[in-house]
DNA sequence: TCCTTTATTAAACAACGTTCAATTACTAGT
DNA sequence: ACTAGTAATTGAACGTTGTTTAATAAAGGA
């Protein structure tokens, strides 16, 4: 068939990204193919390339969505925590929860990225930055006298710890019997770090 | 041709794994195909399947090699450090160095793993455990009274921090101008953690 | 020398991402 | 209402991938 115009260009884009997200969450990025996405939205594979450049391009948009909801869940975790340390730990738990609930999506977002020197889209770059900012804001409350450099570094350190925990747990490389051990690890890590950092 | 017996089964296995490692280091795991490996060792693709089960199986053996050299470099980093804290930081730097020098290999070892619940070969499992043990040993010196559980958890926390830093740097998600920022992050993380943990 | 055994190959398969000419459906002009 | 033109969508193709398997060629024992 020729022009259908059942959907506008933007509707089509949203349709594709949403379908891809569902497929990724259910089957993992490896098993999500152009043909499967096309089938899910009721078109043929060729059509995808009139809306997106690439399969990678589609995944990139999926990841923008992912970072957005991750950011939202982190801000929600902060709410109601007047203590910055508690807020940071709550963020860490939200991060772990996201990774645990949406294993495949988290995998696509953070480990299925291109190497090396991923030319991460500037949009993604900003989204990740704003995640860092959430931590920095709490740290600044905790230690008002800290320099920008100090804050930046500390936020990266904490973020690295939380991310590392999530990543290792995801790939089953923590080797701990208890299923909730990752929460204990983050708690321990953040607590001990902050105690000696804030002063 | 039929039987060549230029190489024994074990020689062939070593040949394949070594060639694959070289290819991975140079081009990244994504671009390493069965046909390329076969060409590198002077055989046809089909032969690989008489020595290994899978391409994945080959990568798994490559990763065993990788974990072995990573372990070696970590133990070497410890040598000459009487202070446990210094030893742990030296291990962290060795870890970062390995990740930076062999980007693609590190990527294959830790992020290109299967999901979820990677049924990691028991061999890999033990190798990773012995890496954890290196950290635990140093922690035990630092805090002789600590329980096993305490040591296990602290080792995981530190390891997660170091690994997270390496992983985020690898995928260019730290967004720091200075190229050696990852070392600063690990230094900061380990220092602050240990100060309040040891006592 | 022949025959069995076995290592290796060549060719095939299905599935993949991607491209592009052909086709179809809609829109505008008369 | 009819036709021409435009643009969306397809279908089929290409080169590549991992993997399997029947055929083949070489080695060793009789």
GROMACS .gro file of N, CA and C in nm, chain A residues 109-164:
model
  168
  109UNK      N    1   2.046   0.070   2.865
  109UNK     CA    2   2.082   0.209   2.892
  109UNK      C    3   2.229   0.227   2.926
  110UNK      N    4   2.282   0.132   3.004
  110UNK     CA    5   2.415   0.158   3.059
  110UNK      C    6   2.524   0.060   3.018
  111UNK      N    7   2.487  -0.057   2.970
  111UNK     CA    8   2.597  -0.148   2.936
  111UNK      C    9   2.599  -0.187   2.790
  112UNK      N   10   2.490  -0.168   2.719
  112UNK     CA   11   2.490  -0.202   2.578
  112UNK      C   12   2.528  -0.080   2.492
  113UNK      N   13   2.598   0.012   2.555
  113UNK     CA   14   2.637   0.132   2.483
  113UNK      C   15   2.759   0.106   2.395
  114UNK      N   16   2.779   0.188   2.297
  114UNK     CA   17   2.889   0.170   2.203
  114UNK      C   18   3.023   0.202   2.267
  115UNK      N   19   3.124   0.137   2.218
  115UNK     CA   20   3.258   0.158   2.270
  115UNK      C   21   3.357   0.183   2.158
  116UNK      N   22   3.471   0.243   2.186
  116UNK     CA   23   3.492   0.328   2.302
  116UNK      C   24   3.448   0.471   2.270
  117UNK      N   25   3.456   0.553   2.372
  117UNK     CA   26   3.423   0.693   2.354
  117UNK      C   27   3.289   0.711   2.286
  118UNK      N   28   3.189   0.649   2.344
  118UNK     CA   29   3.055   0.658   2.289
  118UNK      C   30   3.021   0.804   2.259
  119UNK      N   31   2.991   0.834   2.135
  119UNK     CA   32   2.955   0.972   2.099
  119UNK      C   33   2.815   1.000   2.144
  120UNK      N   34   2.793   0.971   2.272
  120UNK     CA   35   2.660   0.981   2.330
  120UNK      C   36   2.590   1.109   2.284
  121UNK      N   37   2.473   1.093   2.238
  121UNK     CA   38   2.394   1.208   2.192
  121UNK      C   39   2.393   1.314   2.302
  122UNK      N   40   2.403   1.438   2.261
  122UNK     CA   41   2.409   1.546   2.358
  122UNK      C   42   2.287   1.545   2.449
  123UNK      N   43   2.174   1.500   2.396
  123UNK     CA   44   2.054   1.491   2.479
  123UNK      C   45   2.076   1.396   2.595
  124UNK      N   46   2.129   1.278   2.567
  124UNK     CA   47   2.158   1.183   2.673
  124UNK      C   48   2.256   1.242   2.772
  125UNK      N   49   2.356   1.308   2.718
  125UNK     CA   50   2.459   1.369   2.801
  125UNK      C   51   2.396   1.462   2.905
  126UNK      N   52   2.305   1.546   2.860
  126UNK     CA   53   2.240   1.639   2.952
  126UNK      C   54   2.154   1.567   3.054
  127UNK      N   55   2.088   1.461   3.008
  127UNK     CA   56   2.002   1.388   3.101
  127UNK      C   57   2.083   1.323   3.212
  128UNK      N   58   2.200   1.270   3.176
  128UNK     CA   59   2.285   1.209   3.278
  128UNK      C   60   2.340   1.316   3.373
  129UNK      N   61   2.376   1.429   3.313
  129UNK     CA   62   2.422   1.539   3.396
  129UNK      C   63   2.320   1.580   3.501
  130UNK      N   64   2.194   1.583   3.460
  130UNK     CA   65   2.092   1.629   3.555
  130UNK      C   66   2.071   1.526   3.665
  131UNK      N   67   2.107   1.400   3.638
  131UNK     CA   68   2.104   1.300   3.743
  131UNK      C   69   2.216   1.328   3.844
  132UNK      N   70   2.334   1.357   3.791
  132UNK     CA   71   2.445   1.395   3.879
  132UNK      C   72   2.407   1.515   3.964
  133UNK      N   73   2.338   1.610   3.902
  133UNK     CA   74   2.303   1.732   3.973
  133UNK      C   75   2.218   1.703   4.097
  134UNK      N   76   2.131   1.605   4.085
  134UNK     CA   77   2.048   1.570   4.199
  134UNK      C   78   2.135   1.535   4.320
  135UNK      N   79   2.239   1.458   4.294
  135UNK     CA   80   2.328   1.419   4.403
  135UNK      C   81   2.406   1.541   4.454
  136UNK      N   82   2.457   1.618   4.360
  136UNK     CA   83   2.536   1.736   4.399
  136UNK      C   84   2.456   1.830   4.487
  137UNK      N   85   2.329   1.847   4.453
  137UNK     CA   86   2.244   1.936   4.532
  137UNK      C   87   2.238   1.891   4.678
  138UNK      N   88   2.219   1.762   4.698
  138UNK     CA   89   2.213   1.710   4.835
  138UNK      C   90   2.348   1.726   4.906
  139UNK      N   91   2.454   1.702   4.831
  139UNK     CA   92   2.587   1.713   4.890
  139UNK      C   93   2.616   1.856   4.934
  140UNK      N   94   2.568   1.949   4.854
  140UNK     CA   95   2.591   2.092   4.885
  140UNK      C   96   2.522   2.130   5.015
  141UNK      N   97   2.404   2.075   5.035
  141UNK     CA   98   2.333   2.100   5.161
  141UNK      C   99   2.413   2.044   5.279
  142UNK      N  100   2.469   1.928   5.253
  142UNK     CA  101   2.542   1.857   5.358
  142UNK      C  102   2.671   1.930   5.395
  143UNK      N  103   2.731   1.993   5.299
  143UNK     CA  104   2.862   2.056   5.321
  143UNK      C  105   2.869   2.186   5.242
  144UNK      N  106   2.808   2.289   5.298
  144UNK     CA  107   2.791   2.415   5.226
  144UNK      C  108   2.923   2.477   5.182
  145UNK      N  109   3.029   2.450   5.255
  145UNK     CA  110   3.155   2.513   5.222
  145UNK      C  111   3.232   2.446   5.110
  146UNK      N  112   3.179   2.336   5.060
  146UNK     CA  113   3.254   2.259   4.961
  146UNK      C  114   3.267   2.333   4.829
  147UNK      N  115   3.381   2.315   4.764
  147UNK     CA  116   3.403   2.376   4.633
  147UNK      C  117   3.327   2.298   4.526
  148UNK      N  118   3.311   2.361   4.410
  148UNK     CA  119   3.240   2.294   4.301
  148UNK      C  120   3.311   2.164   4.262
  149UNK      N  121   3.441   2.173   4.256
  149UNK     CA  122   3.519   2.055   4.217
  149UNK      C  123   3.500   1.940   4.315
  150UNK      N  124   3.498   1.978   4.441
  150UNK     CA  125   3.479   1.878   4.546
  150UNK      C  126   3.343   1.810   4.532
  151UNK      N  127   3.242   1.891   4.505
  151UNK     CA  128   3.107   1.838   4.489
  151UNK      C  129   3.098   1.747   4.367
  152UNK      N  130   3.153   1.794   4.258
  152UNK     CA  131   3.150   1.715   4.135
  152UNK      C  132   3.212   1.578   4.157
  153UNK      N  133   3.328   1.580   4.218
  153UNK     CA  134   3.401   1.455   4.239
  153UNK      C  135   3.326   1.361   4.334
  154UNK      N  136   3.274   1.417   4.441
  154UNK     CA  137   3.204   1.334   4.539
  154UNK      C  138   3.077   1.275   4.477
  155UNK      N  139   3.007   1.353   4.399
  155UNK     CA  140   2.886   1.302   4.334
  155UNK      C  141   2.921   1.187   4.241
  156UNK      N  142   3.029   1.204   4.166
  156UNK     CA  143   3.072   1.095   4.076
  156UNK      C  144   3.110   0.970   4.154
  157UNK      N  145   3.176   0.991   4.266
  157UNK     CA  146   3.218   0.877   4.347
  157UNK      C  147   3.096   0.799   4.396
  158UNK      N  148   2.999   0.871   4.451
  158UNK     CA  149   2.879   0.805   4.501
  158UNK      C  150   2.803   0.737   4.388
  159UNK      N  151   2.784   0.811   4.280
  159UNK     CA  152   2.712   0.758   4.165
  159UNK      C  153   2.782   0.631   4.112
  160UNK      N  154   2.913   0.635   4.107
  160UNK     CA  155   2.989   0.518   4.060
  160UNK      C  156   2.963   0.398   4.149
  161UNK      N  157   2.961   0.423   4.280
  161UNK     CA  158   2.936   0.314   4.373
  161UNK      C  159   2.799   0.253   4.353
  162UNK      N  160   2.700   0.337   4.343
  162UNK     CA  161   2.564   0.287   4.325
  162UNK      C  162   2.551   0.216   4.190
  163UNK      N  163   2.603   0.280   4.088
  163UNK     CA  164   2.594   0.219   3.955
  163UNK      C  165   2.669   0.086   3.950
  164UNK      N  166   2.788   0.084   4.010
  164UNK     CA  167   2.866  -0.040   4.011
  164UNK      C  168   2.791  -0.153   4.080
   0.00000   0.00000   0.00000
